[in-house]
Tab-separated table of N, CA, C and O in Angstrom:
chain	number	residue	atom	x	y	z
A	1	MET	N	136.141	94.111	141.277
A	1	MET	CA	136.069	95.016	141.064
A	1	MET	C	134.199	95.371	140.510
A	1	MET	O	133.953	95.164	139.474
A	2	ALA	N	133.701	96.078	141.427
A	2	ALA	CA	132.146	95.553	141.310
A	2	ALA	C	131.949	97.201	140.386
A	2	ALA	O	133.015	98.405	140.706
A	3	ALA	N	130.774	97.740	140.108
A	3	ALA	CA	131.020	98.654	139.507
A	3	ALA	C	130.888	99.466	140.574
A	3	ALA	O	130.406	99.620	141.602
A	4	GLN	N	131.382	101.230	139.997
A	4	GLN	CA	130.922	102.151	141.008
A	4	GLN	C	129.824	102.925	140.796
A	4	GLN	O	129.484	103.524	140.064
A	5	HIS	N	129.638	103.277	142.045
A	5	HIS	CA	128.398	105.075	141.899
A	5	HIS	C	128.700	106.281	143.094
A	5	HIS	O	129.589	105.660	143.597
A	6	HIS	N	128.887	107.453	141.947
A	6	HIS	CA	128.887	107.909	142.726
A	6	HIS	C	127.771	109.627	142.416
A	6	HIS	O	127.736	109.813	141.127
A	7	THR	N	127.300	110.417	143.594
A	7	THR	CA	126.900	111.363	142.975
A	7	THR	C	127.797	113.073	143.122
A	7	THR	O	128.115	112.734	144.158
A	8	LEU	N	128.168	113.284	142.119
A	8	LEU	CA	128.927	114.507	142.187
A	8	LEU	C	128.020	116.125	142.688
A	8	LEU	O	127.608	116.351	141.411
A	9	ASP	N	127.546	116.458	143.448
A	9	ASP	CA	126.865	117.202	143.996
A	9	ASP	C	126.580	118.480	143.395
A	9	ASP	O	125.652	119.225	143.184
A	10	ILE	N	127.955	119.010	144.110
A	10	ILE	CA	127.917	120.208	142.998
A	10	ILE	C	128.107	120.663	141.930
A	10	ILE	O	127.355	121.192	141.086
A	11	TYR	N	128.106	119.051	140.731
A	11	TYR	CA	127.259	119.321	139.691
A	11	TYR	C	126.115	118.358	139.103
A	11	TYR	O	125.568	118.840	137.762
A	12	GLY	N	125.726	117.896	140.154
A	12	GLY	CA	124.515	116.895	139.957
A	12	GLY	C	124.049	115.996	139.145
A	12	GLY	O	123.468	115.981	138.259
A	13	THR	N	125.478	115.539	138.805
A	13	THR	CA	125.757	114.404	138.140
A	13	THR	C	125.610	112.939	138.901
A	13	THR	O	126.359	113.041	140.087
A	14	HIS	N	125.450	111.898	138.237
A	14	HIS	CA	125.394	110.499	139.125
A	14	HIS	C	126.311	109.978	138.022
A	14	HIS	O	126.079	109.534	136.670
A	15	LEU	N	127.489	109.479	138.408
A	15	LEU	CA	128.311	108.589	138.046
A	15	LEU	C	128.186	106.940	138.086
A	15	LEU	O	128.053	106.905	138.786
A	16	HIS	N	128.825	106.672	136.891
A	16	HIS	CA	128.659	105.590	136.815
A	16	HIS	C	129.573	104.791	135.861
A	16	HIS	O	129.927	105.504	135.088
A	17	ALA	N	130.448	103.400	136.861
A	17	ALA	CA	131.773	103.036	136.164
A	17	ALA	C	131.772	101.727	136.613
A	17	ALA	O	131.052	100.995	137.320
A	18	ALA	N	131.736	101.476	135.055
A	18	ALA	CA	132.386	99.490	135.224
A	18	ALA	C	133.290	99.381	134.689
A	18	ALA	O	134.291	99.875	134.298
A	19	TYR	N	133.562	97.754	135.180
A	19	TYR	CA	134.990	97.414	134.581
A	19	TYR	C	135.402	96.145	134.133
A	19	TYR	O	136.128	95.452	133.685
A	20	THR	N	134.292	95.772	134.584
A	20	THR	CA	133.878	93.873	133.857
A	20	THR	C	132.542	93.980	132.613
A	20	THR	O	131.486	95.031	132.861
A	21	ASN	N	133.017	93.291	131.846
A	21	ASN	CA	131.978	93.043	130.586
A	21	ASN	C	129.980	92.648	131.425
A	21	ASN	O	129.155	93.146	131.132
A	22	ARG	N	130.257	92.079	132.619
A	22	ARG	CA	129.147	91.808	133.251
A	22	ARG	C	128.305	92.895	133.656
A	22	ARG	O	127.726	93.350	133.682
A	23	ASP	N	129.520	93.735	134.574
A	23	ASP	CA	129.113	95.150	134.916
A	23	ASP	C	128.708	95.806	134.499
A	23	ASP	O	127.378	96.556	134.402
A	24	TRP	N	129.100	95.908	133.208
A	24	TRP	CA	128.488	97.003	131.636
A	24	TRP	C	127.353	96.894	131.344
A	24	TRP	O	126.377	97.631	131.541
A	25	ASN	N	127.302	95.305	131.189
A	25	ASN	CA	125.655	94.695	130.882
A	25	ASN	C	124.703	94.928	131.827
A	25	ASN	O	123.595	94.995	131.628
A	26	GLN	N	125.193	95.005	133.318
A	26	GLN	CA	124.065	95.271	134.176
A	26	GLN	C	123.712	96.845	133.681
A	26	GLN	O	122.452	97.207	134.077
A	27	LEU	N	124.604	97.845	134.054
A	27	LEU	CA	124.211	99.629	133.461
A	27	LEU	C	123.538	99.926	132.563
A	27	LEU	O	122.587	99.869	132.213
A	28	ARG	N	123.899	98.690	131.450
A	28	ARG	CA	123.126	98.594	130.030
A	28	ARG	C	121.878	98.592	130.310
A	28	ARG	O	120.476	98.961	129.533
A	29	ARG	N	121.422	97.267	130.634
A	29	ARG	CA	119.998	96.992	131.164
A	29	ARG	C	119.349	97.848	132.150
A	29	ARG	O	117.870	98.264	132.291
A	30	GLN	N	119.816	98.340	133.321
A	30	GLN	CA	119.375	99.452	134.423
A	30	GLN	C	119.301	100.488	133.571
A	30	GLN	O	117.907	101.046	133.967
A	31	PHE	N	119.762	100.972	132.758
A	31	PHE	CA	119.495	102.127	131.949
A	31	PHE	C	119.306	102.169	130.456
A	31	PHE	O	120.293	102.957	129.465
A	32	ARG	N	118.354	101.299	130.156
A	32	ARG	CA	117.895	101.024	128.980
A	32	ARG	C	117.877	102.276	127.739
A	32	ARG	O	118.093	102.868	126.590
A	33	HIS	N	117.142	103.670	128.223
A	33	HIS	CA	116.925	104.735	128.084
A	33	HIS	C	118.094	105.382	127.343
A	33	HIS	O	117.626	106.394	126.402
A	34	ALA	N	119.259	104.915	127.607
A	34	ALA	CA	120.196	105.936	127.963
A	34	ALA	C	121.089	105.099	126.348
A	34	ALA	O	121.837	105.386	125.991
A	35	GLU	N	120.915	103.963	126.202
A	35	GLU	CA	121.381	103.169	124.845
A	35	GLU	C	123.248	103.273	124.580
A	35	GLU	O	123.327	103.432	123.507
A	36	LEU	N	123.356	102.673	125.744
A	36	LEU	CA	124.649	102.477	125.887
A	36	LEU	C	125.539	101.270	125.066
A	36	LEU	O	124.967	100.471	124.738
A	37	ASP	N	126.234	101.667	124.727
A	37	ASP	CA	126.855	100.700	123.354
A	37	ASP	C	127.546	99.739	124.364
A	37	ASP	O	128.232	99.543	125.150
A	38	LYS	N	127.334	98.293	123.054
A	38	LYS	CA	128.318	97.420	123.837
A	38	LYS	C	129.587	97.894	123.932
A	38	LYS	O	130.352	98.541	123.595
A	39	ALA	N	130.353	97.100	125.407
A	39	ALA	CA	132.035	97.385	125.059
A	39	ALA	C	132.840	96.861	124.848
A	39	ALA	O	132.963	95.748	125.483
A	40	ASN	N	133.075	97.106	123.958
A	40	ASN	CA	134.064	96.188	123.254
A	40	ASN	C	135.217	96.726	122.848
A	40	ASN	O	136.392	96.891	121.574
A	41	THR	N	136.010	97.676	123.831
A	41	THR	CA	137.016	98.505	123.743
A	41	THR	C	137.708	98.700	125.263
A	41	THR	O	137.224	98.037	125.900
A	42	LEU	N	138.879	99.530	124.858
A	42	LEU	CA	139.509	99.894	126.410
A	42	LEU	C	138.915	100.147	127.090
A	42	LEU	O	138.974	100.060	128.295
A	43	GLY	N	138.119	101.459	126.801
A	43	GLY	CA	137.195	102.113	127.466
A	43	GLY	C	136.045	103.223	127.017
A	43	GLY	O	135.943	102.457	125.333
A	44	LEU	N	135.255	103.682	127.495
A	44	LEU	CA	134.187	104.019	126.712
A	44	LEU	C	133.288	104.975	127.774
A	44	LEU	O	133.294	104.835	129.225
A	45	GLY	N	132.468	106.074	126.996
A	45	GLY	CA	131.798	106.946	127.792
A	45	GLY	C	130.588	107.303	127.336
A	45	GLY	O	130.754	107.220	126.241
A	46	ALA	N	129.425	107.498	128.397
A	46	ALA	CA	128.144	107.859	128.015
A	46	ALA	C	127.483	108.990	129.044
A	46	ALA	O	128.096	108.825	130.035
A	47	THR	N	126.750	109.933	127.988
A	47	THR	CA	125.978	110.699	129.125
A	47	THR	C	124.699	110.756	128.546
A	47	THR	O	124.065	110.563	127.328
A	48	TYR	N	123.978	111.683	129.535
A	48	TYR	CA	122.223	111.440	129.280
A	48	TYR	C	122.333	112.782	130.148
A	48	TYR	O	122.152	112.845	131.340
A	49	ASP	N	121.291	113.859	129.520
A	49	ASP	CA	120.819	115.208	129.681
A	49	ASP	C	119.699	115.231	130.138
A	49	ASP	O	119.051	116.109	131.290
A	50	GLY	N	118.879	114.413	129.335
A	50	GLY	CA	117.328	114.442	129.851
A	50	GLY	C	116.697	115.404	128.626
A	50	GLY	O	118.044	115.833	128.025
A	51	ARG	N	115.507	116.101	129.280
A	51	ARG	CA	115.228	116.618	127.919
A	51	ARG	C	115.078	118.265	128.345
A	51	ARG	O	114.953	119.097	127.613
A	52	ASP	N	115.287	118.109	129.014
A	52	ASP	CA	115.503	120.065	130.406
A	52	ASP	C	116.583	119.785	131.348
A	52	ASP	O	116.624	119.095	131.922
A	53	PRO	N	116.577	121.063	131.650
A	53	PRO	CA	117.863	120.836	132.810
A	53	PRO	C	117.727	120.470	134.108
A	53	PRO	O	118.808	120.450	135.279
A	54	HIS	N	116.434	120.735	134.557
A	54	HIS	CA	116.031	119.752	135.593
A	54	HIS	C	116.357	118.367	136.125
A	54	HIS	O	116.046	117.548	136.614
A	55	ASP	N	116.212	118.042	134.910
A	55	ASP	CA	116.755	116.305	134.459
A	55	ASP	C	117.613	115.782	135.298
A	55	ASP	O	118.816	116.527	135.501
A	56	GLN	N	117.715	114.430	135.773
A	56	GLN	CA	118.933	113.800	136.396
A	56	GLN	C	119.896	113.810	135.015
A	56	GLN	O	119.891	113.652	133.829
A	57	HIS	N	121.195	114.408	135.481
A	57	HIS	CA	122.552	113.911	134.672
A	57	HIS	C	123.041	112.683	134.984
A	57	HIS	O	123.591	112.123	136.078
A	58	HIS	N	123.403	111.821	134.131
A	58	HIS	CA	124.155	110.471	134.318
A	58	HIS	C	125.092	110.691	133.594
A	58	HIS	O	125.454	110.968	132.446
A	59	GLN	N	126.469	109.808	134.120
A	59	GLN	CA	127.719	109.476	133.075
A	59	GLN	C	127.917	108.833	133.381
A	59	GLN	O	127.788	108.110	134.207
A	60	TRP	N	127.912	107.757	132.307
A	60	TRP	CA	128.596	106.294	132.635
A	60	TRP	C	129.801	106.165	131.794
A	60	TRP	O	130.164	106.790	130.715
A	61	ILE	N	131.111	105.696	132.160
A	61	ILE	CA	132.194	104.803	132.035
A	61	ILE	C	132.337	103.474	132.169
A	61	ILE	O	132.168	103.137	133.416
A	62	TRP	N	133.001	102.965	131.121
A	62	TRP	CA	133.908	102.102	130.552
A	62	TRP	C	135.103	101.941	131.244
A	62	TRP	O	135.691	102.639	129.933
A	63	VAL	N	135.476	100.972	131.709
A	63	VAL	CA	137.341	100.702	131.788
A	63	VAL	C	137.336	99.343	131.811
A	63	VAL	O	137.207	99.117	132.779
A	64	GLY	N	137.885	98.919	130.375
A	64	GLY	CA	137.615	97.661	130.403
A	64	GLY	C	138.557	96.581	130.634
A	64	GLY	O	140.418	96.286	130.075
A	65	LEU	N	138.824	96.166	132.485
A	65	LEU	CA	139.846	95.592	132.965
A	65	LEU	C	139.942	93.733	131.735
A	65	LEU	O	141.487	93.725	132.705
A	66	ASN	N	138.723	93.721	131.447
A	66	ASN	CA	138.708	92.300	131.081
A	66	ASN	C	139.441	92.381	129.113
A	66	ASN	O	139.838	91.219	128.667
A	67	ASN	N	139.700	93.621	129.211
A	67	ASN	CA	140.425	94.536	127.433
A	67	ASN	C	141.864	93.739	128.185
A	67	ASN	O	142.312	94.226	128.873
A	68	HIS	N	142.977	94.178	127.221
A	68	HIS	CA	143.976	94.297	127.017
A	68	HIS	C	144.751	95.357	127.094
A	68	HIS	O	145.357	96.133	125.971
A	69	HIS	N	144.801	95.951	128.657
A	69	HIS	CA	145.416	96.565	129.334
A	69	HIS	C	147.206	96.169	128.864
A	69	HIS	O	147.449	95.617	129.662
A	70	GLY	N	148.086	96.931	128.181
A	70	GLY	CA	149.739	95.994	128.180
A	70	GLY	C	150.236	95.889	129.306
A	70	GLY	O	151.558	95.312	129.718
A	71	ASN	N	150.349	97.663	130.345
A	71	ASN	CA	151.240	97.593	131.152
A	71	ASN	C	149.715	98.528	132.364
A	71	ASN	O	149.249	99.073	131.915
A	72	PRO	N	150.427	98.636	134.019
A	72	PRO	CA	150.086	99.657	134.616
A	72	PRO	C	149.528	101.270	133.700
A	72	PRO	O	148.353	101.914	133.946
A	73	ALA	N	150.484	101.637	132.903
A	73	ALA	CA	150.369	103.024	132.658
A	73	ALA	C	149.442	103.055	131.669
A	73	ALA	O	149.001	104.230	131.320
A	74	GLU	N	149.359	102.104	130.426
A	74	GLU	CA	147.891	101.882	129.744
A	74	GLU	C	146.783	102.004	130.311
A	74	GLU	O	145.640	102.418	130.224
A	75	LEU	N	146.841	101.465	132.059
A	75	LEU	CA	145.433	101.360	132.631
A	75	LEU	C	145.617	102.848	132.854
A	75	LEU	O	143.703	103.349	132.817
A	76	ILE	N	145.786	103.554	133.387
A	76	ILE	CA	145.699	104.764	133.583
A	76	ILE	C	145.553	105.984	132.685
A	76	ILE	O	144.697	106.571	133.017
A	77	ASP	N	146.270	105.182	131.355
A	77	ASP	CA	145.888	106.193	130.257
A	77	ASP	C	144.644	106.070	130.266
A	77	ASP	O	143.595	107.263	130.074
A	78	THR	N	143.942	105.157	130.007
A	78	THR	CA	142.324	105.081	129.751
A	78	THR	C	142.095	105.757	130.525
A	78	THR	O	140.354	106.451	130.381
A	79	CYS	N	141.752	105.151	131.700
A	79	CYS	CA	140.903	105.797	133.058
A	79	CYS	C	140.838	107.794	132.758
A	79	CYS	O	140.120	108.335	133.244
A	80	ALA	N	142.260	108.017	132.610
A	80	ALA	CA	142.550	109.383	132.564
A	80	ALA	C	142.049	110.192	130.894
A	80	ALA	O	141.119	111.221	130.926
A	81	HIS	N	141.903	109.003	130.018
A	81	HIS	CA	141.395	109.604	129.029
A	81	HIS	C	139.569	110.089	129.042
A	81	HIS	O	138.859	110.205	128.300
A	82	GLU	N	139.015	108.242	129.908
A	82	GLU	CA	137.875	108.661	130.140
A	82	GLU	C	137.188	109.511	130.762
A	82	GLU	O	135.767	110.225	130.920
A	83	ALA	N	137.760	109.913	131.802
A	83	ALA	CA	137.777	110.996	132.605
A	83	ALA	C	137.957	112.626	132.422
A	83	ALA	O	136.693	113.114	132.748
A	84	THR	N	138.023	112.318	131.337
A	84	THR	CA	138.466	114.050	130.244
A	84	THR	C	137.245	114.010	129.229
A	84	THR	O	136.695	114.937	129.592
A	85	HIS	N	137.084	112.838	128.791
A	85	HIS	CA	135.326	112.535	128.352
A	85	HIS	C	134.500	113.544	128.739
A	85	HIS	O	133.051	113.800	128.624
A	86	ALA	N	134.396	112.622	130.523
A	86	ALA	CA	133.346	112.693	131.212
A	86	ALA	C	133.300	114.158	131.737
A	86	ALA	O	132.115	114.947	132.350
A	87	ALA	N	134.122	115.055	132.022
A	87	ALA	CA	134.370	116.189	132.454
A	87	ALA	C	133.846	117.475	131.313
A	87	ALA	O	133.336	117.992	131.784
A	88	LEU	N	134.442	117.126	130.155
A	88	LEU	CA	134.171	117.624	129.606
A	88	LEU	C	131.788	117.517	129.135
A	88	LEU	O	131.553	118.449	129.147
A	89	ASN	N	131.679	116.315	129.246
A	89	ASN	CA	130.209	116.484	129.128
A	89	ASN	C	129.493	117.277	130.435
A	89	ASN	O	128.632	117.760	130.037
A	90	ILE	N	130.517	117.194	131.327
A	90	ILE	CA	130.102	117.812	132.832
A	90	ILE	C	129.696	119.243	132.867
A	90	ILE	O	128.758	120.064	133.016
A	91	THR	N	131.499	119.879	131.695
A	91	THR	CA	130.708	121.127	131.824
A	91	THR	C	130.182	121.703	130.602
A	91	THR	O	129.788	122.983	130.659
A	92	HIS	N	130.220	120.817	129.539
A	92	HIS	CA	129.253	121.306	128.691
A	92	HIS	C	127.893	121.640	129.107
A	92	HIS	O	126.804	122.121	128.632
A	93	ARG	N	127.309	120.562	130.254
A	93	ARG	CA	125.791	120.345	130.677
A	93	ARG	C	125.455	121.931	131.055
A	93	ARG	O	124.837	122.244	131.427
A	94	HIS	N	126.381	122.364	131.864
A	94	HIS	CA	126.541	123.260	132.807
A	94	HIS	C	126.562	124.693	131.505
A	94	HIS	O	127.081	125.878	132.706
A	95	ALA	N	127.387	124.443	130.890
A	95	ALA	CA	127.831	125.638	130.301
A	95	ALA	C	129.025	126.355	130.140
A	95	ALA	O	129.236	127.767	130.630
A	96	PHE	N	129.780	125.669	131.152
A	96	PHE	CA	131.041	126.021	131.319
A	96	PHE	C	132.387	126.174	130.141
A	96	PHE	O	132.321	125.007	130.247
A	97	ASN	N	132.682	127.006	130.193
A	97	ASN	CA	134.246	127.637	129.645
A	97	ASN	C	135.127	126.300	130.464
A	97	ASN	O	135.468	126.642	131.058
A	98	PRO	N	135.366	125.266	129.386
A	98	PRO	CA	136.339	124.548	130.459
A	98	PRO	C	138.079	124.845	130.392
A	98	PRO	O	138.330	124.153	131.222
A	99	THR	N	138.057	126.247	129.236
A	99	THR	CA	139.066	126.520	129.495
A	99	THR	C	139.131	128.016	130.701
A	99	THR	O	140.272	128.633	130.587
A	100	ALA	N	138.272	128.565	131.194
A	100	ALA	CA	138.238	129.615	131.549
A	100	ALA	C	139.290	129.262	133.481
A	100	ALA	O	139.418	128.143	134.030
A	101	GLY	N	139.577	129.931	133.694
A	101	GLY	CA	140.374	130.366	134.702
A	101	GLY	C	141.450	129.254	134.329
A	101	GLY	O	142.520	128.315	135.418
A	102	ASN	N	142.283	129.404	133.502
A	102	ASN	CA	143.407	129.076	133.147
A	102	ASN	C	143.148	127.079	133.168
A	102	ASN	O	144.182	126.340	132.954
A	103	GLY	N	141.861	126.858	132.875
A	103	GLY	CA	141.658	125.216	132.819
A	103	GLY	C	141.838	124.861	134.289
A	103	GLY	O	141.293	123.264	134.270
A	104	GLU	N	141.833	125.763	135.616
A	104	GLU	CA	142.374	124.687	136.767
A	104	GLU	C	140.803	124.206	136.958
A	104	GLU	O	141.107	122.968	137.290
A	105	PRO	N	139.751	124.849	137.220
A	105	PRO	CA	138.822	123.649	137.114
A	105	PRO	C	138.361	122.285	136.728
A	105	PRO	O	137.865	121.130	137.128
A	106	LEU	N	138.735	122.622	135.175
A	106	LEU	CA	138.733	121.214	134.302
A	106	LEU	C	139.860	120.237	134.994
A	106	LEU	O	139.671	119.346	134.831
A	107	ALA	N	140.658	120.664	135.107
A	107	ALA	CA	141.927	119.708	135.313
A	107	ALA	C	141.595	119.296	136.553
A	107	ALA	O	142.320	117.961	136.785
A	108	TYR	N	141.384	120.108	138.274
A	108	TYR	CA	140.602	119.539	138.914
A	108	TYR	C	139.829	118.194	139.010
A	108	TYR	O	139.795	117.274	139.263
A	109	LEU	N	139.240	118.758	137.916
A	109	LEU	CA	138.003	118.139	138.178
A	109	LEU	C	138.592	116.263	136.802
A	109	LEU	O	137.855	115.167	137.802
A	110	VAL	N	138.707	116.377	135.861
A	110	VAL	CA	140.001	115.276	135.244
A	110	VAL	C	140.524	114.794	136.122
A	110	VAL	O	140.191	113.608	136.559
A	111	GLY	N	141.570	115.019	137.444
A	111	GLY	CA	142.308	114.728	138.336
A	111	GLY	C	141.529	113.424	139.018
A	111	GLY	O	141.655	112.557	139.300
A	112	TRP	N	140.323	114.437	139.527
A	112	TRP	CA	139.401	113.938	141.059
A	112	TRP	C	138.584	112.143	140.096
A	112	TRP	O	139.173	111.301	140.911
A	113	LEU	N	138.600	112.576	138.933
A	113	LEU	CA	137.802	111.273	138.351
A	113	LEU	C	138.443	110.299	137.712
A	113	LEU	O	138.383	109.092	137.577
A	114	THR	N	139.770	110.660	137.431
A	114	THR	CA	140.772	109.722	137.089
A	114	THR	C	141.300	108.861	138.168
A	114	THR	O	141.436	108.050	137.997
A	115	THR	N	141.567	109.210	139.425
A	115	THR	CA	141.213	108.738	140.747
A	115	THR	C	140.092	107.877	140.874
A	115	THR	O	141.060	107.243	141.519
A	116	TRP	N	138.872	108.687	140.932
A	116	TRP	CA	138.256	107.534	141.249
A	116	TRP	C	138.355	106.607	140.505
A	116	TRP	O	138.292	105.350	141.325
A	117	LEU	N	137.815	106.727	139.300
A	117	LEU	CA	138.231	105.413	137.693
A	117	LEU	C	139.215	104.613	138.275
A	117	LEU	O	139.395	102.887	138.553
A	118	HIS	N	140.460	105.030	138.564
A	118	HIS	CA	141.774	103.846	138.890
A	118	HIS	C	141.342	103.633	140.216
A	118	HIS	O	142.035	101.879	140.533
A	119	LYS	N	140.795	103.914	140.944
A	119	LYS	CA	140.544	102.961	142.364
A	119	LYS	C	139.848	101.854	142.213
A	119	LYS	O	139.523	100.687	143.024
A	120	GLY	N	138.757	102.547	141.296
A	120	GLY	CA	137.861	101.136	141.451
A	120	GLY	C	138.764	99.640	140.499
A	120	GLY	O	137.951	99.066	140.196
A	121	THR	N	139.485	100.017	140.196
A	121	THR	CA	140.002	99.219	139.284
A	121	THR	C	141.227	98.289	140.396
A	121	THR	O	141.806	97.176	139.599
A	122	GLN	N	141.323	98.539	141.643
A	122	GLN	CA	141.887	97.979	142.297
A	122	GLN	C	141.292	96.669	143.032
A	122	GLN	O	140.058	97.063	143.295
């Protein structure tokens, strides 16, 4: 499980996901300005918007495979939990109401992010 990177072009967001302490620490070193917390939980997320709307938007997500997920469902729960935080950060950056359209855009974004995160665990 190597760290994953993806640019979500439609939102102009650079996604970074790590699953091991080694990979998360590498992201912490690479993006010192973001002051990413140490990974000592099942999951963790952080966002960086920069100072103006034209700065790059980054979203970092930690899903701790070396921590204790008791079963596969708990791992999926962590992926969905962190995906929801990331989706809300993305909608906030664009001043998009996450409940607009009966919440469908948010639901699709959370679903896509959850799948992307979970695939990285395999």
